[in-house]
Tab-separated table of C-alpha atoms in Angstrom:
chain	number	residue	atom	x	y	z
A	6	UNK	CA	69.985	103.106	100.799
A	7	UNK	CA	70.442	101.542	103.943
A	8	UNK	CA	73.502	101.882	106.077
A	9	UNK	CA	74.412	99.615	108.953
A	10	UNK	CA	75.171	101.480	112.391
A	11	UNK	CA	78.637	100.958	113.290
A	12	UNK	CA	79.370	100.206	117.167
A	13	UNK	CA	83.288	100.118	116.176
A	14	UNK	CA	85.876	102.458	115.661
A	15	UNK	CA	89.106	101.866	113.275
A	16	UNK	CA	92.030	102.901	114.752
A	17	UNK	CA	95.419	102.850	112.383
A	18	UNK	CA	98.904	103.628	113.114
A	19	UNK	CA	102.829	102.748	112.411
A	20	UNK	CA	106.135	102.589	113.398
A	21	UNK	CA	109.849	102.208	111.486
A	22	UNK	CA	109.887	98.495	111.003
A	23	UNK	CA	113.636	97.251	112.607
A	24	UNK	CA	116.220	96.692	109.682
A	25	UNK	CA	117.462	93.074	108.309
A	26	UNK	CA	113.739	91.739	109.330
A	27	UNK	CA	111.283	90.389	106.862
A	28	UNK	CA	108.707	93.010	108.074
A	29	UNK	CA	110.800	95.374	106.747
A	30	UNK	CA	111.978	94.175	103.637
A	31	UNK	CA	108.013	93.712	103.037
A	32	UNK	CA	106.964	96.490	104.651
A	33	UNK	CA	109.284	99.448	105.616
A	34	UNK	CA	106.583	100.205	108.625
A	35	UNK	CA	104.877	98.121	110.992
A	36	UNK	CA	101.273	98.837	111.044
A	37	UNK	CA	98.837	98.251	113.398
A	38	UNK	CA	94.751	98.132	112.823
A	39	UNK	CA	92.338	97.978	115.728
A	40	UNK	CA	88.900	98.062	115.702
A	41	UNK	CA	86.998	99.096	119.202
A	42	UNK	CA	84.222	99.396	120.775
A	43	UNK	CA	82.596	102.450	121.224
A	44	UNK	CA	80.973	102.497	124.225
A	45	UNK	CA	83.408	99.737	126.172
A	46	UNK	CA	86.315	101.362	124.285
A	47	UNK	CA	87.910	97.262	124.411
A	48	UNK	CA	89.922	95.926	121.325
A	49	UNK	CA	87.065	93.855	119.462
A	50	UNK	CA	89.916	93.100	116.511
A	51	UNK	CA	93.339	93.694	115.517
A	52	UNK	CA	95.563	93.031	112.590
A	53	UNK	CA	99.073	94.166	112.293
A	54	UNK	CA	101.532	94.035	109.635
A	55	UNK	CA	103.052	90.514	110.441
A	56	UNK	CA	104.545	88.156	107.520
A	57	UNK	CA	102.895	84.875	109.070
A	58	UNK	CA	99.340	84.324	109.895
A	59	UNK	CA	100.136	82.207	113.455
A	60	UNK	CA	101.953	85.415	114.627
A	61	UNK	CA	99.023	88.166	113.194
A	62	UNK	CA	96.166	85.589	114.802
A	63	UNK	CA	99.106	85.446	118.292
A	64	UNK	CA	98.642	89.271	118.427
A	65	UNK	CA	95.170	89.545	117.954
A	66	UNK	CA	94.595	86.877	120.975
A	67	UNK	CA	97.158	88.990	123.035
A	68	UNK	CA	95.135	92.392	122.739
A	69	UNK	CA	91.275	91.319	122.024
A	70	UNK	CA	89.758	92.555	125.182
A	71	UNK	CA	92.066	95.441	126.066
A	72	UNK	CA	90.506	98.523	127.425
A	73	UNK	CA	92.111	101.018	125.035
A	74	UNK	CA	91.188	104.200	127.882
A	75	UNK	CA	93.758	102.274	130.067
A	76	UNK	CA	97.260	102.517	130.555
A	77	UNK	CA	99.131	101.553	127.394
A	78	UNK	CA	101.946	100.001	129.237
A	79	UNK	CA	99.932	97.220	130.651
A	80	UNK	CA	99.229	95.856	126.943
A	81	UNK	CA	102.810	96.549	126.169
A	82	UNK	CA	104.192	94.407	128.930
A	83	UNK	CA	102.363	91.838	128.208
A	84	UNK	CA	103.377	92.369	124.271
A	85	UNK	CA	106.695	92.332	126.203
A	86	UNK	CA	106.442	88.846	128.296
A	87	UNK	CA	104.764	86.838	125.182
A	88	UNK	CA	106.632	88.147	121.721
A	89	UNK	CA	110.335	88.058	121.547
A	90	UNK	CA	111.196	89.082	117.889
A	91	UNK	CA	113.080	92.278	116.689
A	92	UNK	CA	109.409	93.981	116.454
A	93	UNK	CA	108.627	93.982	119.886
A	94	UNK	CA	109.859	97.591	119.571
A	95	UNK	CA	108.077	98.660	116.773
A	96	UNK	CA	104.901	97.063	118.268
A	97	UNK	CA	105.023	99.170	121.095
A	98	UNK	CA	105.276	102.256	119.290
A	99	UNK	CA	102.786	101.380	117.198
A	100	UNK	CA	100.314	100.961	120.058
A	101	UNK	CA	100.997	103.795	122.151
A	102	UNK	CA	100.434	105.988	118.490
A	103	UNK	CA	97.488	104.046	118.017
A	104	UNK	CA	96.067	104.685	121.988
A	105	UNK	CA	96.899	108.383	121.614
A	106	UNK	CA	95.390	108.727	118.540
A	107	UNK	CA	92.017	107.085	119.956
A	108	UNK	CA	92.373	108.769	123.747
A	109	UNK	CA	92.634	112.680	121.069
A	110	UNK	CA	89.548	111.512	118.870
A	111	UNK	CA	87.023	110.558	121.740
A	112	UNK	CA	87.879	113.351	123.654
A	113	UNK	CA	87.092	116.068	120.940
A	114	UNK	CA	83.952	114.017	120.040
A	115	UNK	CA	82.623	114.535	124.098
């Protein structure tokens, strides 16, 4: 059987979803999924737990590209000055578990 190499790396992770949003009556969490590159260690894809497709394909736009070895709180301020819903919280957290979670795994792997 013949497996395809993999270039990418999945990265999951979640945060408490704000009350009285649809994300959390859906949800409870808001989860994030990114898949990166291994050797550039940029955002390839992303998909989080958002009810409408215009704002998952808005997010994906927002962090394709992002050098996931660099400081967090550049991608969160611009999460910051382009999505202004209850979330925005929850997104951040989300990310900086999802960054620390990476940064832990490729470090034990070198």
């Amino acid at each position: 059987m013949f497996l395809q190499k993999l270039t990418s790396i999945l990265v999951t992770a979640y945060a408490k979803a704000p009350q009285g949003t649809s994300m959390y009556e859906m949800y409870k969490h808001a989860g994030i999924v990114l898949e990166i590159d291994k050797e550039t260690h940029k955002i390839i894809d992303a998909e989080f737990t958002f009810i409408t497709g215009l704002a998952q394909d808005f997010f994906k736009r927002m962090l394709v590209g992002f050098d996931f070895t660099t400081n967090i709180d550049d991608l969160i301020a611009r999460v910051d000055e382009h999505y202004y819903a209850p979330s925005s919280g929850s997104v951040a957290v989300a990310l900086k578990s999802a960054q620390k979670r990476y940064l832990e795994k490729i470090q034990k792997d070198h």
